[in-house]
PDB file of C-alpha atoms and ligand atoms in Angstrom:
ATOM      1  CA  MET A   1       9.725  17.345 -60.799  1.00  0.00           C
ATOM      2  CA  ALA A   2       7.576  15.160 -58.640  1.00  0.00           C
ATOM      3  CA  VAL A   3       6.304  14.713 -55.119  1.00  0.00           C
ATOM      4  CA  ARG A   4       7.340  11.177 -54.219  1.00  0.00           C
ATOM      5  CA  GLU A   5       5.799   8.731 -51.831  1.00  0.00           C
ATOM      6  CA  LEU A   6       7.175   9.184 -48.325  1.00  0.00           C
ATOM      7  CA  LEU A   7       8.101   5.882 -46.733  1.00  0.00           C
ATOM      8  CA  ARG A   8       6.831   5.610 -43.130  1.00  0.00           C
ATOM      9  CA  MET A   9       8.214   3.928 -40.112  1.00  0.00           C
ATOM     10  CA  GLY A  10       7.855   0.197 -40.326  1.00  0.00           C
ATOM     11  CA  ASP A  11       9.142   0.024 -43.958  1.00  0.00           C
ATOM     12  CA  ASP A  12      12.317  -2.006 -44.063  1.00  0.00           C
ATOM     13  CA  ARG A  13      13.835   0.337 -46.620  1.00  0.00           C
ATOM     14  CA  LEU A  14      14.198   2.995 -43.793  1.00  0.00           C
ATOM     15  CA  LEU A  15      16.402   0.584 -41.868  1.00  0.00           C
ATOM     16  CA  ARG A  16      19.108   0.149 -44.511  1.00  0.00           C
ATOM     17  CA  VAL A  17      22.594   1.657 -44.347  1.00  0.00           C
ATOM     18  CA  ALA A  18      22.546   3.644 -47.500  1.00  0.00           C
ATOM     19  CA  GLN A  19      25.127   3.284 -50.266  1.00  0.00           C
ATOM     20  CA  PRO A  20      27.728   6.009 -51.015  1.00  0.00           C
ATOM     21  CA  VAL A  21      27.044   8.263 -54.020  1.00  0.00           C
ATOM     22  CA  PRO A  22      29.262   6.930 -56.804  1.00  0.00           C
ATOM     23  CA  GLU A  23      31.503   9.370 -58.610  1.00  0.00           C
ATOM     24  CA  THR A  24      29.537   9.015 -61.898  1.00  0.00           C
ATOM     25  CA  LEU A  25      26.400  10.378 -60.286  1.00  0.00           C
ATOM     26  CA  PHE A  26      27.726  13.733 -59.258  1.00  0.00           C
ATOM     27  CA  GLY A  27      26.730  16.472 -61.748  1.00  0.00           C
ATOM     28  CA  SER A  28      24.463  14.125 -63.663  1.00  0.00           C
ATOM     29  CA  ALA A  29      20.903  14.638 -64.803  1.00  0.00           C
ATOM     30  CA  GLU A  30      19.926  11.641 -62.592  1.00  0.00           C
ATOM     31  CA  MET A  31      21.298  13.553 -59.593  1.00  0.00           C
ATOM     32  CA  ASP A  32      19.468  16.733 -60.522  1.00  0.00           C
ATOM     33  CA  SER A  33      16.204  14.780 -60.784  1.00  0.00           C
ATOM     34  CA  LEU A  34      16.793  13.126 -57.359  1.00  0.00           C
ATOM     35  CA  ILE A  35      17.417  16.535 -55.825  1.00  0.00           C
ATOM     36  CA  ALA A  36      14.419  18.060 -57.450  1.00  0.00           C
ATOM     37  CA  ASP A  37      12.242  15.121 -56.206  1.00  0.00           C
ATOM     38  CA  LEU A  38      13.508  15.350 -52.652  1.00  0.00           C
ATOM     39  CA  LEU A  39      12.964  19.191 -52.620  1.00  0.00           C
ATOM     40  CA  ASP A  40       9.406  18.845 -53.992  1.00  0.00           C
ATOM     41  CA  THR A  41       8.530  16.085 -51.463  1.00  0.00           C
ATOM     42  CA  MET A  42      10.137  17.980 -48.532  1.00  0.00           C
ATOM     43  CA  LYS A  43       8.237  21.182 -49.375  1.00  0.00           C
ATOM     44  CA  ASP A  44       4.990  19.454 -49.987  1.00  0.00           C
ATOM     45  CA  ALA A  45       5.149  18.035 -46.387  1.00  0.00           C
ATOM     46  CA  ASN A  46       6.619  21.197 -44.894  1.00  0.00           C
ATOM     47  CA  GLY A  47       9.722  19.299 -43.810  1.00  0.00           C
ATOM     48  CA  ALA A  48      12.891  20.887 -42.473  1.00  0.00           C
ATOM     49  CA  GLY A  49      14.988  18.245 -44.325  1.00  0.00           C
ATOM     50  CA  ILE A  50      14.689  14.969 -46.090  1.00  0.00           C
ATOM     51  CA  ALA A  51      16.952  11.989 -46.819  1.00  0.00           C
ATOM     52  CA  ALA A  52      16.958   9.891 -50.014  1.00  0.00           C
ATOM     53  CA  PRO A  53      15.996   6.702 -48.184  1.00  0.00           C
ATOM     54  CA  GLN A  54      12.735   8.337 -47.134  1.00  0.00           C
ATOM     55  CA  ILE A  55      11.652   8.220 -50.755  1.00  0.00           C
ATOM     56  CA  GLY A  56      13.090   4.718 -51.264  1.00  0.00           C
ATOM     57  CA  VAL A  57      16.362   5.777 -52.881  1.00  0.00           C
ATOM     58  CA  ASP A  58      19.268   3.847 -51.366  1.00  0.00           C
ATOM     59  CA  LEU A  59      21.994   6.592 -51.542  1.00  0.00           C
ATOM     60  CA  ARG A  60      23.753   8.748 -49.073  1.00  0.00           C
ATOM     61  CA  VAL A  61      22.083  12.029 -50.026  1.00  0.00           C
ATOM     62  CA  VAL A  62      20.250  14.445 -47.790  1.00  0.00           C
ATOM     63  CA  ILE A  63      18.818  17.883 -48.305  1.00  0.00           C
ATOM     64  CA  PHE A  64      17.693  20.522 -45.732  1.00  0.00           C
ATOM     65  CA  GLY A  65      16.965  24.216 -45.292  1.00  0.00           C
ATOM     66  CA  GLY A  66      15.856  26.728 -47.826  1.00  0.00           C
ATOM     67  CA  THR A  67      12.284  26.840 -46.748  1.00  0.00           C
ATOM     68  CA  GLY A  68      12.190  30.075 -44.890  1.00  0.00           C
ATOM     69  CA  VAL A  69      10.123  29.978 -41.763  1.00  0.00           C
ATOM     70  CA  ASN A  70       8.779  26.474 -41.412  1.00  0.00           C
ATOM     71  CA  PRO A  71       5.173  26.027 -40.146  1.00  0.00           C
ATOM     72  CA  ARG A  72       6.186  22.739 -38.557  1.00  0.00           C
ATOM     73  CA  TYR A  73       9.087  24.463 -36.692  1.00  0.00           C
ATOM     74  CA  PRO A  74       7.974  28.014 -36.308  1.00  0.00           C
ATOM     75  CA  ASP A  75      10.617  28.970 -33.820  1.00  0.00           C
ATOM     76  CA  ALA A  76      13.520  27.426 -35.615  1.00  0.00           C
ATOM     77  CA  PRO A  77      16.181  29.664 -37.191  1.00  0.00           C
ATOM     78  CA  GLU A  78      16.395  29.582 -41.041  1.00  0.00           C
ATOM     79  CA  ILE A  79      19.013  27.416 -42.717  1.00  0.00           C
ATOM     80  CA  ALA A  80      20.320  27.956 -46.214  1.00  0.00           C
ATOM     81  CA  PHE A  81      19.372  25.238 -48.767  1.00  0.00           C
ATOM     82  CA  THR A  82      21.958  22.521 -48.585  1.00  0.00           C
ATOM     83  CA  VAL A  83      22.568  19.359 -50.584  1.00  0.00           C
ATOM     84  CA  LEU A  84      24.810  16.998 -48.603  1.00  0.00           C
ATOM     85  CA  CYS A  85      26.163  13.730 -50.134  1.00  0.00           C
ATOM     86  CA  ASN A  86      28.456  11.194 -48.538  1.00  0.00           C
ATOM     87  CA  PRO A  87      28.512  13.169 -45.283  1.00  0.00           C
ATOM     88  CA  LEU A  88      30.970  12.933 -42.444  1.00  0.00           C
ATOM     89  CA  LEU A  89      29.990  14.228 -39.040  1.00  0.00           C
ATOM     90  CA  GLU A  90      32.445  15.152 -36.298  1.00  0.00           C
ATOM     91  CA  PRO A  91      31.080  16.424 -32.960  1.00  0.00           C
ATOM     92  CA  LEU A  92      33.404  19.168 -31.660  1.00  0.00           C
ATOM     93  CA  ASP A  93      32.888  18.253 -28.035  1.00  0.00           C
ATOM     94  CA  ASN A  94      30.738  16.103 -25.753  1.00  0.00           C
ATOM     95  CA  GLU A  95      27.993  18.687 -25.125  1.00  0.00           C
ATOM     96  CA  ARG A  96      24.600  17.473 -26.043  1.00  0.00           C
ATOM     97  CA  SER A  97      21.178  19.208 -25.774  1.00  0.00           C
ATOM     98  CA  ALA A  98      17.699  17.815 -25.787  1.00  0.00           C
ATOM     99  CA  GLY A  99      15.219  19.194 -28.349  1.00  0.00           C
ATOM    100  CA  TRP A 100      11.948  18.210 -29.993  1.00  0.00           C
ATOM    101  CA  GLU A 101      12.155  16.480 -33.329  1.00  0.00           C
ATOM    102  CA  GLY A 102       9.631  15.227 -35.861  1.00  0.00           C
ATOM    103  CA  CYS A 103      10.124  13.290 -39.053  1.00  0.00           C
ATOM    104  CA  LEU A 104       8.182  13.035 -42.260  1.00  0.00           C
ATOM    105  CA  SER A 105       8.386   9.227 -41.948  1.00  0.00           C
ATOM    106  CA  VAL A 106       6.961   9.331 -38.423  1.00  0.00           C
ATOM    107  CA  PRO A 107       3.895  11.598 -39.102  1.00  0.00           C
ATOM    108  CA  GLY A 108       1.943  13.337 -36.359  1.00  0.00           C
ATOM    109  CA  LEU A 109       4.463  12.611 -33.582  1.00  0.00           C
ATOM    110  CA  ARG A 110       7.298  14.502 -31.917  1.00  0.00           C
ATOM    111  CA  GLY A 111       9.977  13.221 -29.417  1.00  0.00           C
ATOM    112  CA  GLU A 112      12.677  14.871 -27.373  1.00  0.00           C
ATOM    113  CA  VAL A 113      16.117  13.780 -28.676  1.00  0.00           C
ATOM    114  CA  PRO A 114      19.573  14.541 -27.327  1.00  0.00           C
ATOM    115  CA  ARG A 115      21.968  15.721 -30.089  1.00  0.00           C
ATOM    116  CA  PHE A 116      25.491  17.055 -30.209  1.00  0.00           C
ATOM    117  CA  GLU A 117      25.346  20.850 -29.860  1.00  0.00           C
ATOM    118  CA  HIS A 118      28.604  21.702 -31.737  1.00  0.00           C
ATOM    119  CA  LEU A 119      29.239  19.889 -35.026  1.00  0.00           C
ATOM    120  CA  ARG A 120      31.607  19.984 -37.987  1.00  0.00           C
ATOM    121  CA  TYR A 121      30.279  18.340 -41.021  1.00  0.00           C
ATOM    122  CA  SER A 122      31.710  17.765 -44.525  1.00  0.00           C
ATOM    123  CA  GLY A 123      30.613  16.161 -47.682  1.00  0.00           C
ATOM    124  CA  ARG A 124      29.916  16.916 -51.324  1.00  0.00           C
ATOM    125  CA  ASP A 125      27.345  18.919 -53.091  1.00  0.00           C
ATOM    126  CA  ALA A 126      25.213  17.670 -56.077  1.00  0.00           C
ATOM    127  CA  ALA A 127      27.970  18.595 -58.450  1.00  0.00           C
ATOM    128  CA  GLY A 128      30.569  16.810 -56.420  1.00  0.00           C
ATOM    129  CA  ALA A 129      32.231  19.803 -54.809  1.00  0.00           C
ATOM    130  CA  GLY A 130      33.468  19.249 -51.341  1.00  0.00           C
ATOM    131  CA  PHE A 131      32.567  21.554 -48.378  1.00  0.00           C
ATOM    132  CA  VAL A 132      32.990  21.783 -44.656  1.00  0.00           C
ATOM    133  CA  ARG A 133      30.814  23.630 -42.204  1.00  0.00           C
ATOM    134  CA  VAL A 134      30.960  24.247 -38.463  1.00  0.00           C
ATOM    135  CA  VAL A 135      27.500  24.650 -36.925  1.00  0.00           C
ATOM    136  CA  ASP A 136      25.568  24.468 -33.694  1.00  0.00           C
ATOM    137  CA  GLY A 137      22.070  24.381 -32.258  1.00  0.00           C
ATOM    138  CA  PHE A 138      19.211  23.568 -34.605  1.00  0.00           C
ATOM    139  CA  HIS A 139      21.306  23.366 -37.761  1.00  0.00           C
ATOM    140  CA  ALA A 140      23.473  20.730 -36.050  1.00  0.00           C
ATOM    141  CA  ARG A 141      20.314  18.871 -34.928  1.00  0.00           C
ATOM    142  CA  VAL A 142      18.941  18.810 -38.437  1.00  0.00           C
ATOM    143  CA  VAL A 143      22.111  17.441 -39.906  1.00  0.00           C
ATOM    144  CA  GLN A 144      22.367  14.779 -37.266  1.00  0.00           C
ATOM    145  CA  HIS A 145      18.695  13.755 -37.745  1.00  0.00           C
ATOM    146  CA  GLU A 146      19.043  13.571 -41.593  1.00  0.00           C
ATOM    147  CA  VAL A 147      22.320  11.741 -41.570  1.00  0.00           C
ATOM    148  CA  ASP A 148      20.900   9.208 -39.129  1.00  0.00           C
ATOM    149  CA  HIS A 149      18.490   8.220 -41.967  1.00  0.00           C
ATOM    150  CA  LEU A 150      21.504   7.210 -43.963  1.00  0.00           C
ATOM    151  CA  GLU A 151      22.345   4.700 -41.176  1.00  0.00           C
ATOM    152  CA  GLY A 152      18.895   3.357 -40.989  1.00  0.00           C
ATOM    153  CA  VAL A 153      18.142   5.177 -37.745  1.00  0.00           C
ATOM    154  CA  LEU A 154      14.808   6.944 -37.034  1.00  0.00           C
ATOM    155  CA  TYR A 155      14.677   9.504 -34.163  1.00  0.00           C
ATOM    156  CA  PRO A 156      12.450   7.430 -31.870  1.00  0.00           C
ATOM    157  CA  ARG A 157      15.442   5.113 -31.366  1.00  0.00           C
ATOM    158  CA  ARG A 158      17.346   8.227 -30.059  1.00  0.00           C
ATOM    159  CA  ILE A 159      14.774   9.257 -27.399  1.00  0.00           C
ATOM    160  CA  GLU A 160      16.097   8.587 -23.937  1.00  0.00           C
ATOM    161  CA  ASP A 161      12.953   9.608 -21.908  1.00  0.00           C
ATOM    162  CA  MET A 162       9.934   7.965 -23.507  1.00  0.00           C
ATOM    163  CA  THR A 163       7.574  10.303 -21.541  1.00  0.00           C
ATOM    164  CA  LYS A 164       8.870  12.959 -23.926  1.00  0.00           C
ATOM    165  CA  PHE A 165       7.305  11.296 -27.007  1.00  0.00           C
ATOM    166  CA  GLY A 166       3.768  11.955 -28.209  1.00  0.00           C
ATOM    167  CA  PHE A 167       1.383  13.396 -30.738  1.00  0.00           C
ATOM    168  CA  THR A 168       2.170  16.772 -32.047  1.00  0.00           C
ATOM    169  CA  ASP A 169      -1.313  18.211 -31.763  1.00  0.00           C
ATOM    170  CA  VAL A 170      -1.391  17.144 -28.098  1.00  0.00           C
ATOM    171  CA  LEU A 171       2.044  18.320 -27.160  1.00  0.00           C
ATOM    172  CA  PHE A 172       2.019  21.538 -29.216  1.00  0.00           C
ATOM    173  CA  PRO A 173      -1.577  22.503 -30.097  1.00  0.00           C
ATOM    174  CA  ALA A 174      -0.494  25.607 -32.069  1.00  0.00           C
ATOM    175  CA  VAL A 175       2.003  23.789 -34.366  1.00  0.00           C
ATOM    176  CA  VAL A 176       1.296  22.165 -37.690  1.00  0.00           C
ATOM    177  CA  ALA A 177       1.589  18.325 -37.420  1.00  0.00           C
TER     178      ALA A 177
HETATM  179 NI1  LIG B 201      13.420  12.288 -40.503  1.00  0.00          NI
END
């Protein structure tokens, strides 16, 4: 459909708590169009995931995965393409692990962020069908990062050690920014 403009950190629209997807939107042409735009925009920027607020759409919709090996995260395991609407996240225990994250709305930078390691998440797909998954590691990290966008939270706010925040090409010279 279309590669949309990616909002960057500093834009107030990234700080909103996004609105729940209304029942009437599930399975609609408008939803299909939103998902297509999110996917085109994510792929164009080599993202691992993207949230609707990042293209200025105030809805609780994120997509992630389905990109195969990602040049921005060459060591990350593959995740199946997922559309997640109105998500609910439930950490399965208190274990957290630190890992490097980037964000299409914070281009050129990476930071080390602690995230829950074991996670159950549930929500609806684009057609409105409910699903539940239990995941860990990178998959759990991606979901927590994307769903943070729906709460108006960008990952730099989650960094606990600000010495672990810097430019991708300085931190990881071999990785695509
Ligand atoms: Ni992001």
